[in-house]
mmCIF file with all atom_site columns, C-alpha atoms in Angstrom:
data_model
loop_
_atom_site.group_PDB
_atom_site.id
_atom_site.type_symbol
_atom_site.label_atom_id
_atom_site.label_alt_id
_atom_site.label_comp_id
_atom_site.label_asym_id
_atom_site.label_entity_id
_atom_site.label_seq_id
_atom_site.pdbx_PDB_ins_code
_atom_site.Cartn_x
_atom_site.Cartn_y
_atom_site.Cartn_z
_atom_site.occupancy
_atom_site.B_iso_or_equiv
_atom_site.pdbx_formal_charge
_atom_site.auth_seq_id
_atom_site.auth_comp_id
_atom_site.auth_asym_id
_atom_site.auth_atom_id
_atom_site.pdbx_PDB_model_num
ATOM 1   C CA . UNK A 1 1   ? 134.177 -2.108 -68.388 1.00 45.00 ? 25  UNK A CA 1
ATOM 2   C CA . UNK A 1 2   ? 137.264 -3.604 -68.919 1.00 41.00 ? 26  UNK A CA 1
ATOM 3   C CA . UNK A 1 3   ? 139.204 -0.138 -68.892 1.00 41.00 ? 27  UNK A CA 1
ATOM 4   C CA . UNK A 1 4   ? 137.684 0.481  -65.838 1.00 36.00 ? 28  UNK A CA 1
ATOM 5   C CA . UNK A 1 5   ? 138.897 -2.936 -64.044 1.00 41.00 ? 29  UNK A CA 1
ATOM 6   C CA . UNK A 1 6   ? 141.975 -1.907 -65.762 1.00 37.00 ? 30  UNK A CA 1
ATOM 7   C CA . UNK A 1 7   ? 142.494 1.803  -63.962 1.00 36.00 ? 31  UNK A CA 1
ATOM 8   C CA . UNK A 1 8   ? 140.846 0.022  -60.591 1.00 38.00 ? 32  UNK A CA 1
ATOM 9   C CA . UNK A 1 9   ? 144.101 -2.966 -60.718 1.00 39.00 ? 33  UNK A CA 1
ATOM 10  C CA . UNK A 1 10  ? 145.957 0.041  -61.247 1.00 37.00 ? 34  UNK A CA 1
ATOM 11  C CA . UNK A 1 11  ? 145.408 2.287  -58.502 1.00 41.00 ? 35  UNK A CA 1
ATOM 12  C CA . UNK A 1 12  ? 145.122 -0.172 -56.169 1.00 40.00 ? 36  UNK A CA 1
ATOM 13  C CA . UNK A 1 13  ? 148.301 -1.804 -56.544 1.00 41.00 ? 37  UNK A CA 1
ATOM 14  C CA . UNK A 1 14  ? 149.906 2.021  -56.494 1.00 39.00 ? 38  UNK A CA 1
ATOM 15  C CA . UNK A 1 15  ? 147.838 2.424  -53.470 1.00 42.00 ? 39  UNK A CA 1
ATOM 16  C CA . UNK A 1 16  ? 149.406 -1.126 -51.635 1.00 40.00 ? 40  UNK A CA 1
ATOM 17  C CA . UNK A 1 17  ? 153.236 -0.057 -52.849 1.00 43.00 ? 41  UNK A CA 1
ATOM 18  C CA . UNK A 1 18  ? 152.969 3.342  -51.018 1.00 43.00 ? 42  UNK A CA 1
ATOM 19  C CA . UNK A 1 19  ? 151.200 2.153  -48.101 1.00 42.00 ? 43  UNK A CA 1
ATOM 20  C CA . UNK A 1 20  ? 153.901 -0.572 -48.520 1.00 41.00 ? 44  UNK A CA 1
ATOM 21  C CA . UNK A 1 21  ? 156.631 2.084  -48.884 1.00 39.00 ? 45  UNK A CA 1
ATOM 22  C CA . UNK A 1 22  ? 155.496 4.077  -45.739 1.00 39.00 ? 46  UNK A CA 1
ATOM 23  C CA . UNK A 1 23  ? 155.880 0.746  -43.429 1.00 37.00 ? 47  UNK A CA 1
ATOM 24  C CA . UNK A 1 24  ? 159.199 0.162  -44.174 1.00 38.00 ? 48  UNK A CA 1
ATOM 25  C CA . UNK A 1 25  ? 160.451 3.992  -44.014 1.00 46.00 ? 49  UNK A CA 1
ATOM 26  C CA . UNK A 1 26  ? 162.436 4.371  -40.886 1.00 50.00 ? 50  UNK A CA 1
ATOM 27  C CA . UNK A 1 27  ? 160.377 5.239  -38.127 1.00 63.00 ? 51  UNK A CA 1
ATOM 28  C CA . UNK A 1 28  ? 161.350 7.981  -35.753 1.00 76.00 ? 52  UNK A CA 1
ATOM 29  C CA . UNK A 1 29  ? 162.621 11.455 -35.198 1.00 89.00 ? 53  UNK A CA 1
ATOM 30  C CA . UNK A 1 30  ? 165.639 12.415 -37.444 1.00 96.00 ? 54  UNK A CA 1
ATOM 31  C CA . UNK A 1 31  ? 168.283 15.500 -36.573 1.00 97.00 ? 55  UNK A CA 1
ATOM 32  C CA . UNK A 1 32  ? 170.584 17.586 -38.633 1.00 97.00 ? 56  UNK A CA 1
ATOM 33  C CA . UNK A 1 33  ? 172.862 19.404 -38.474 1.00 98.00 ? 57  UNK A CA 1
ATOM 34  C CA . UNK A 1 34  ? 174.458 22.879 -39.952 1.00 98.00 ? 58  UNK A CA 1
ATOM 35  C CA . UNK A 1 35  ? 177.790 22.920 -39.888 1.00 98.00 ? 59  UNK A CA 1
ATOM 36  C CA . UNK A 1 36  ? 179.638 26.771 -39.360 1.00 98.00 ? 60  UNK A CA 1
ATOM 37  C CA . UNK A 1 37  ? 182.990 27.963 -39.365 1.00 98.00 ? 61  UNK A CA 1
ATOM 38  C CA . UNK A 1 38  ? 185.039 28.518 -36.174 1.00 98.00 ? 62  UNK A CA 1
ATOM 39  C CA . UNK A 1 39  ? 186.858 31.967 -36.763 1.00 98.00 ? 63  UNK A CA 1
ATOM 40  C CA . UNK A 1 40  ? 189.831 32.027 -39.236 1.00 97.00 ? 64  UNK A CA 1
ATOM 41  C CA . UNK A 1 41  ? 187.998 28.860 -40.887 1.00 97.00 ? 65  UNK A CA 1
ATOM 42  C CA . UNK A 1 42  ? 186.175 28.621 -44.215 1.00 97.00 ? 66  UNK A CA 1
ATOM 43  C CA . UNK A 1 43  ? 184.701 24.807 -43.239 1.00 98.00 ? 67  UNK A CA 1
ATOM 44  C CA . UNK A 1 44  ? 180.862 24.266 -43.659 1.00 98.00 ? 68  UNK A CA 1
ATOM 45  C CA . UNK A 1 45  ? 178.305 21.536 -44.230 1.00 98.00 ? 69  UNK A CA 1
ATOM 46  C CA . UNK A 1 46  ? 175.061 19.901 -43.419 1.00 98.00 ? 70  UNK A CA 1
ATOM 47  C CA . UNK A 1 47  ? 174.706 16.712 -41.746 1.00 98.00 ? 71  UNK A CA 1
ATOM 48  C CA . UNK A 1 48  ? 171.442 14.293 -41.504 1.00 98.00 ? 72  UNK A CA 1
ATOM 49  C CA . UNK A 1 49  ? 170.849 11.626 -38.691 1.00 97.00 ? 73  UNK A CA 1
ATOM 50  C CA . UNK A 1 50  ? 168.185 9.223  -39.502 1.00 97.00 ? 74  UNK A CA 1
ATOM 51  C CA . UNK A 1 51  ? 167.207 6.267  -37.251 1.00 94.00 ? 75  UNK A CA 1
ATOM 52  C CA . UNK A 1 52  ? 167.410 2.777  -39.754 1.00 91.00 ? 76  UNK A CA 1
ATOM 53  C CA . UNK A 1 53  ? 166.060 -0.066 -38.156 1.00 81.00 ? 77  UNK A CA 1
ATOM 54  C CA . UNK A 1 54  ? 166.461 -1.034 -34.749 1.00 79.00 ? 78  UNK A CA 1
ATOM 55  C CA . UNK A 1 55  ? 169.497 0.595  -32.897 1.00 86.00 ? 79  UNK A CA 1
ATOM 56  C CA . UNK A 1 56  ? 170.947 1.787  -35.667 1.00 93.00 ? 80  UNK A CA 1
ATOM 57  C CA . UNK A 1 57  ? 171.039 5.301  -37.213 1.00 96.00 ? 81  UNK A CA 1
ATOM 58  C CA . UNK A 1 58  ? 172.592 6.568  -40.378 1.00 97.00 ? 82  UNK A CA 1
ATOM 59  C CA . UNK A 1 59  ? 174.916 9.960  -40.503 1.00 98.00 ? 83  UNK A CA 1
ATOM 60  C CA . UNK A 1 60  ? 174.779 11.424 -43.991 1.00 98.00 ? 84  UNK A CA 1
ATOM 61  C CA . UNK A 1 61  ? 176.185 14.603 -45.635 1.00 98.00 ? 85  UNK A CA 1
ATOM 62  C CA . UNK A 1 62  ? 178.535 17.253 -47.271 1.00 98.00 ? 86  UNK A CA 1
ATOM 63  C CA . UNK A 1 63  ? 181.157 19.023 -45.399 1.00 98.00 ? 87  UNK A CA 1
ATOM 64  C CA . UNK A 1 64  ? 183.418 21.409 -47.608 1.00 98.00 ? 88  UNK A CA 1
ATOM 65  C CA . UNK A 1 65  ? 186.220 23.807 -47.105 1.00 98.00 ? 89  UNK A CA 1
ATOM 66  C CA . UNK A 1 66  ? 188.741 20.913 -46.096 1.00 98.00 ? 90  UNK A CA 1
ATOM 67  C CA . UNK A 1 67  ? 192.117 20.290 -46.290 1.00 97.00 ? 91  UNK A CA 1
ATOM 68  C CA . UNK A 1 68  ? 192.429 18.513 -49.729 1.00 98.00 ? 92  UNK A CA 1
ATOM 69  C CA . UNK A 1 69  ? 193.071 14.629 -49.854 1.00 98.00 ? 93  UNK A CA 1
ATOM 70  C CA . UNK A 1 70  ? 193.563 14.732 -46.199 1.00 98.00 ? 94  UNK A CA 1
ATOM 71  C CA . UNK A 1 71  ? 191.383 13.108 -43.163 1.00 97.00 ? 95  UNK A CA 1
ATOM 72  C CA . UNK A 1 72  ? 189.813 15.345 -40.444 1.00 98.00 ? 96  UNK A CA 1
ATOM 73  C CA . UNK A 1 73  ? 188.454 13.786 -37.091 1.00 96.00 ? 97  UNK A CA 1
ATOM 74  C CA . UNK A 1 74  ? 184.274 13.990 -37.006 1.00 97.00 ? 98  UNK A CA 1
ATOM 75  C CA . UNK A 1 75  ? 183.025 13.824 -33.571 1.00 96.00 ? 99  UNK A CA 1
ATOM 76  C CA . UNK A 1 76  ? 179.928 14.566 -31.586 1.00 97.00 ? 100 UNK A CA 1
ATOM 77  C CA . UNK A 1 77  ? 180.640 16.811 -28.361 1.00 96.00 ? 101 UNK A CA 1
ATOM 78  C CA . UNK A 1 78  ? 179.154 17.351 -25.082 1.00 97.00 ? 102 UNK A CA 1
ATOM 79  C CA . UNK A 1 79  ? 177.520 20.219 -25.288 1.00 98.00 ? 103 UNK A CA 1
ATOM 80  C CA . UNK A 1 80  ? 175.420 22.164 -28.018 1.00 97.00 ? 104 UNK A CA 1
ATOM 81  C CA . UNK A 1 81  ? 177.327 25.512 -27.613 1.00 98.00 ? 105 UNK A CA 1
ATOM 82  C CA . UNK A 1 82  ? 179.131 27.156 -30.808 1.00 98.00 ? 106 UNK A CA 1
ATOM 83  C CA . UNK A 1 83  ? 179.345 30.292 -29.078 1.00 97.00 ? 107 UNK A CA 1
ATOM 84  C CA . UNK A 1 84  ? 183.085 30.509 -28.979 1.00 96.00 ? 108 UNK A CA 1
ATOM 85  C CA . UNK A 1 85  ? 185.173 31.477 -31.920 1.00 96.00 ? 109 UNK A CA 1
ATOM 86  C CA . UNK A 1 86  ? 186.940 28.768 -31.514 1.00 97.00 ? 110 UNK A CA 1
ATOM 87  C CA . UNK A 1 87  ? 184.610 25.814 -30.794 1.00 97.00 ? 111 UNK A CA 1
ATOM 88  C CA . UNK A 1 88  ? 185.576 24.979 -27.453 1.00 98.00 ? 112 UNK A CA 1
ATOM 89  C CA . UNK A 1 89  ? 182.430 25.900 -25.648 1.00 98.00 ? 113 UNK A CA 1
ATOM 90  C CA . UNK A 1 90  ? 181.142 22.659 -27.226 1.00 98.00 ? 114 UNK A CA 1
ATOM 91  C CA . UNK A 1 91  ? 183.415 20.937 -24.323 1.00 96.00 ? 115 UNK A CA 1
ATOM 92  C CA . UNK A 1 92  ? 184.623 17.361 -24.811 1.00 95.00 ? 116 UNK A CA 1
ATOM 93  C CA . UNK A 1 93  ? 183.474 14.441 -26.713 1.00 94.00 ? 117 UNK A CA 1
ATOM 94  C CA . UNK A 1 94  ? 180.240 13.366 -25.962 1.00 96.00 ? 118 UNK A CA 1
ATOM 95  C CA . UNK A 1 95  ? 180.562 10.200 -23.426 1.00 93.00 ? 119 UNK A CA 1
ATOM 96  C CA . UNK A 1 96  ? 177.878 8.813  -21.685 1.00 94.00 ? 120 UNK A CA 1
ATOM 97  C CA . UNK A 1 97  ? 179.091 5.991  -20.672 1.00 92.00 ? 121 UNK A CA 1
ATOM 98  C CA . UNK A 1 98  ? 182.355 7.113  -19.450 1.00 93.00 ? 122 UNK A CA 1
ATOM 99  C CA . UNK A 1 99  ? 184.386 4.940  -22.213 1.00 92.00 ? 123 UNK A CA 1
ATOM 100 C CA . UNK A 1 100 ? 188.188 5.731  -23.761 1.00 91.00 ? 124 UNK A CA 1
ATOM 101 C CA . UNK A 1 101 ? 188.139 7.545  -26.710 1.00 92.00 ? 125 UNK A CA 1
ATOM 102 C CA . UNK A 1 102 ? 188.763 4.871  -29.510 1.00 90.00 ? 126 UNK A CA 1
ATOM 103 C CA . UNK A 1 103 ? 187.581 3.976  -33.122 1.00 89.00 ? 127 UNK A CA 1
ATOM 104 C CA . UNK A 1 104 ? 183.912 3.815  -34.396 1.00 89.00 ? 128 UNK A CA 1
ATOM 105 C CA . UNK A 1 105 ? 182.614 0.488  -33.905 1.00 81.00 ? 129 UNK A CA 1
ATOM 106 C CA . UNK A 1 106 ? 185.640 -0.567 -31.985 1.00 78.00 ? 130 UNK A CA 1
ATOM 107 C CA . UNK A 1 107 ? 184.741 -2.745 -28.940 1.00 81.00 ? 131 UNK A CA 1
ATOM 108 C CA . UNK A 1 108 ? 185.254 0.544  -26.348 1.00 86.00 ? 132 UNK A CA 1
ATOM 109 C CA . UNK A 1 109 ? 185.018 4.317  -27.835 1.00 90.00 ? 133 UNK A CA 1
ATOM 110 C CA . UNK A 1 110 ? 182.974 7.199  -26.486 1.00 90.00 ? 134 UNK A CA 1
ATOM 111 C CA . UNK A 1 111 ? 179.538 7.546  -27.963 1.00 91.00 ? 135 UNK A CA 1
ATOM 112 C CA . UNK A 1 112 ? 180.528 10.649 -29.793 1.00 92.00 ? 136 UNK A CA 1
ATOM 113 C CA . UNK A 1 113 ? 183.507 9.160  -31.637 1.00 93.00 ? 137 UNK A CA 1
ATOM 114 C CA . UNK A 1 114 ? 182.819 9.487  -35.358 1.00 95.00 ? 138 UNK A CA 1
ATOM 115 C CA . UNK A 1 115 ? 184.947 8.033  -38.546 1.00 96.00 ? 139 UNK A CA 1
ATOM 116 C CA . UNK A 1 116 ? 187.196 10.289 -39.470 1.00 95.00 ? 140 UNK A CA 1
ATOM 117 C CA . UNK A 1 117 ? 186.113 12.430 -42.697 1.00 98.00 ? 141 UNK A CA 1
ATOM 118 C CA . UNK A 1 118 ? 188.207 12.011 -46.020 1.00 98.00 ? 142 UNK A CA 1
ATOM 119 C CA . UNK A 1 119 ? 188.252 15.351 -47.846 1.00 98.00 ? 143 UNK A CA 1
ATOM 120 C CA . UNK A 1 120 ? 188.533 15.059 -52.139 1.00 98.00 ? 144 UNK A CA 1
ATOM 121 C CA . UNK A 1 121 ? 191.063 16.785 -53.841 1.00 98.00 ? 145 UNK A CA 1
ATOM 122 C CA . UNK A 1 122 ? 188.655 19.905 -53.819 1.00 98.00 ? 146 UNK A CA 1
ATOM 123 C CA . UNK A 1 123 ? 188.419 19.891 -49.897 1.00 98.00 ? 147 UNK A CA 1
ATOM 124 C CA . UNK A 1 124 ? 184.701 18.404 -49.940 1.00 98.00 ? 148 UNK A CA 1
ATOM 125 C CA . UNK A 1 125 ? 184.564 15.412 -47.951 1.00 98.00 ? 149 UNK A CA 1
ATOM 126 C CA . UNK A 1 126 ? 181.105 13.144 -48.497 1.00 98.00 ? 150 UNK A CA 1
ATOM 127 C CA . UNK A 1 127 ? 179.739 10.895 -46.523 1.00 98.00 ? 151 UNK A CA 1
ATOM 128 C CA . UNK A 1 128 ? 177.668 7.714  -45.341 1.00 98.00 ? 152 UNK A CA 1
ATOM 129 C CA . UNK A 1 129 ? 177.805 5.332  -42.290 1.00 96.00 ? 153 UNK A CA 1
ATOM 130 C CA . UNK A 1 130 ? 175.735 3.799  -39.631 1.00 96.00 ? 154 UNK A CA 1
ATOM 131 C CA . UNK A 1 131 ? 176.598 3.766  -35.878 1.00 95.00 ? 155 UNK A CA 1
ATOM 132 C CA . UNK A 1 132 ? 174.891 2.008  -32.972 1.00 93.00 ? 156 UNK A CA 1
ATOM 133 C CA . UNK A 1 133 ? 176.743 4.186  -30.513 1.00 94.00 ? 157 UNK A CA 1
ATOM 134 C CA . UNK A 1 134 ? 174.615 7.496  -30.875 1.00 96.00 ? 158 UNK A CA 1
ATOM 135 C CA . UNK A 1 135 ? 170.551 7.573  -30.636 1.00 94.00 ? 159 UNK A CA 1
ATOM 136 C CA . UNK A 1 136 ? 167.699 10.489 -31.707 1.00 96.00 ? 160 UNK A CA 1
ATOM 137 C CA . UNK A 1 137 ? 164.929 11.625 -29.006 1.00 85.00 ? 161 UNK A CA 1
ATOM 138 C CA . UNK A 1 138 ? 165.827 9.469  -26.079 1.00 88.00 ? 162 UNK A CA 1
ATOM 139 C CA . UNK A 1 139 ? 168.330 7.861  -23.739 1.00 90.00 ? 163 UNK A CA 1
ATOM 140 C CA . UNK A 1 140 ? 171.715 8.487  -22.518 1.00 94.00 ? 164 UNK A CA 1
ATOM 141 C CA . UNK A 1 141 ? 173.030 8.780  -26.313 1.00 95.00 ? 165 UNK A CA 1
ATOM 142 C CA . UNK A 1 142 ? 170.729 10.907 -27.532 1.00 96.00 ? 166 UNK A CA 1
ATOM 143 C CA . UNK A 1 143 ? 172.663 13.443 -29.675 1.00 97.00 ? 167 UNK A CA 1
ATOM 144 C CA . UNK A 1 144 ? 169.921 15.849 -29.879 1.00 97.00 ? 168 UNK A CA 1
ATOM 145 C CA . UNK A 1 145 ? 171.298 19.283 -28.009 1.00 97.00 ? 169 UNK A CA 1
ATOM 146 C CA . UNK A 1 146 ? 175.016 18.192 -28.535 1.00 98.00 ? 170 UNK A CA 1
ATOM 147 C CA . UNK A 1 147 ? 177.827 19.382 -30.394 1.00 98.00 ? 171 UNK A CA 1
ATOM 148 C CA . UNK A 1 148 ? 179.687 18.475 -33.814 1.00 98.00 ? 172 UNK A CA 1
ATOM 149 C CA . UNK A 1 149 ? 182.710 19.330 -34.834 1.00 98.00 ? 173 UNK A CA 1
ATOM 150 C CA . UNK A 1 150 ? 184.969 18.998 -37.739 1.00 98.00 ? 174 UNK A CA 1
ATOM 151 C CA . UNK A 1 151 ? 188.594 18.746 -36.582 1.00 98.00 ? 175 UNK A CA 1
ATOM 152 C CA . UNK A 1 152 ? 191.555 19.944 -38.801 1.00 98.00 ? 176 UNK A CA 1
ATOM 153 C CA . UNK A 1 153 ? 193.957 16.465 -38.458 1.00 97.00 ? 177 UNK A CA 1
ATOM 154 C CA . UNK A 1 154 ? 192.693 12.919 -38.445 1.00 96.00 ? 178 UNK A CA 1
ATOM 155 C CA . UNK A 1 155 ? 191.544 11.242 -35.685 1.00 95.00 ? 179 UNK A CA 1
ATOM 156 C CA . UNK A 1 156 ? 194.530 8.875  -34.233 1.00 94.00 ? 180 UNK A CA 1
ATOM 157 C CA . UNK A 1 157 ? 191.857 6.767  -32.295 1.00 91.00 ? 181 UNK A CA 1
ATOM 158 C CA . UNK A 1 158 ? 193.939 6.628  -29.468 1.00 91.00 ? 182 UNK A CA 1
ATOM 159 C CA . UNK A 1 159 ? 195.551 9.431  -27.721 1.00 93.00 ? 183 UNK A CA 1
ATOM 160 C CA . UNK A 1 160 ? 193.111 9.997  -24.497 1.00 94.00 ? 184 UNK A CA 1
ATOM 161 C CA . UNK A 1 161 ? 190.762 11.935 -24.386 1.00 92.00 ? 185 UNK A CA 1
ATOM 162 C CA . UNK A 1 162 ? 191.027 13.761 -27.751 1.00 89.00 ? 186 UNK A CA 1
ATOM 163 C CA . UNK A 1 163 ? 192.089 11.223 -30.572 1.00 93.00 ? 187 UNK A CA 1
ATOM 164 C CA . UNK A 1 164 ? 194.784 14.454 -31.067 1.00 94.00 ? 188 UNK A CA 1
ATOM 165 C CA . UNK A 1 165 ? 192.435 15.445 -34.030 1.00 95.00 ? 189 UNK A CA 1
ATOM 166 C CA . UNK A 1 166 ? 193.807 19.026 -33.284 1.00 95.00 ? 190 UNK A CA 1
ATOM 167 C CA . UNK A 1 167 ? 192.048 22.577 -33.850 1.00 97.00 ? 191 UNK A CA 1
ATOM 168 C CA . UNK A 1 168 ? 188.064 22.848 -34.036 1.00 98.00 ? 192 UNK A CA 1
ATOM 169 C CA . UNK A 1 169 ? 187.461 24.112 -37.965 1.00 98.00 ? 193 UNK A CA 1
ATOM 170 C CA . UNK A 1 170 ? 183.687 23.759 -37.861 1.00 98.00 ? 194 UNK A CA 1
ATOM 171 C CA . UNK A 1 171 ? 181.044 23.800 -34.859 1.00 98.00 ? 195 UNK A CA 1
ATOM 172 C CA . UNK A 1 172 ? 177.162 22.887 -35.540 1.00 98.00 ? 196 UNK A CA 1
ATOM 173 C CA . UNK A 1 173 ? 174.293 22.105 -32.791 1.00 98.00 ? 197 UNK A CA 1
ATOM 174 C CA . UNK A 1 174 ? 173.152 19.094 -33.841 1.00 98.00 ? 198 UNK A CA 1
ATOM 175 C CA . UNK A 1 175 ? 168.983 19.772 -33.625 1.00 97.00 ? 199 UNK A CA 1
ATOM 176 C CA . UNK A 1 176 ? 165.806 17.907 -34.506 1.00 95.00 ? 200 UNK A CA 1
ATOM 177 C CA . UNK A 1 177 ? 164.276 17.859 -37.446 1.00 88.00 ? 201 UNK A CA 1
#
């Protein structure tokens, strides 16, 4: 009898953690994203946006075929259209609310303005932040349908409208999932 209270204590208390466990997952949709070469490029990745509490949603992954030890501008675009060799049918950053292009976080930046990525000295650039300026599955900042791209220079958070992160080396429509 006492084995059995035992195993009962047991599997209830595993039962409460991952009921527990499921209640404080982030709620939500999620997107990703997969991350192809423009032409003459090698750069490729996967990214994951996953909501985290309130306004806030985390932008996770792996981009490789970088410059080496060098930054490259990250930013979400307009459009969801990779179709040109050379990214541009993805149009201009994505800005719904009609704000300068500026730094992450800063006070005023377009929506689609991303930190900068930091390649290792193997070209592989990993990454983890949260932003309050994009959203998943609803409202004027949803990113679902949109662009990414991975820009070959860093991001100088203040040239108009660009950031003068120069040439397009990766394009991705950024879907749900």
């Amino acid at each position: 009898m006492r084995k059995l209270n035992l195993l009962t204590a047991t599997a209830t208390a595993l039962t409460l953690a991952a009921c527990g466990a499921m209640t404080s997952a982030p709620s939500g949709p999620s997107a990703f994203a997969m991350l192809s070469p423009t032409t003459g490029n090698a750069t490729t990745g996967q990214v994951r946006f996953a909501p985290s509490g309130g306004d806030k949603v985390v932008v996770s992954g792996e981009v490789r075929g970088l410059k080496p030890n060098a930054e490259h501008g990250f930013h979400v675009h307009e459009k969801g259209d990779c179709s040109s060799g050379d990214g541009m049918s993805a149009g201009g950053h994505f800005n719904p609310a009609g704000a300068p292009h500026g730094r992450h976080g800063g006070a005023r930046h377009h929506a689609g303005d991303l930190p900068s990525l930091k390649a290792d000295a193997a070209g592989v650039a990993r990454f983890r932040f949260e932003s309050r300026s994009i959203g998943i599955g609803g409202g004027p900042a949803d990113i679902v349908g949109k662009g990414l791209i991975v820009h070959r220079d860093p991001d100088d958070y203040t040239t108009q409208p660009t950031g003068n992160a120069g040439p397009r080396l990766a394009c991705a429509v950024i879907a749900r999932g």
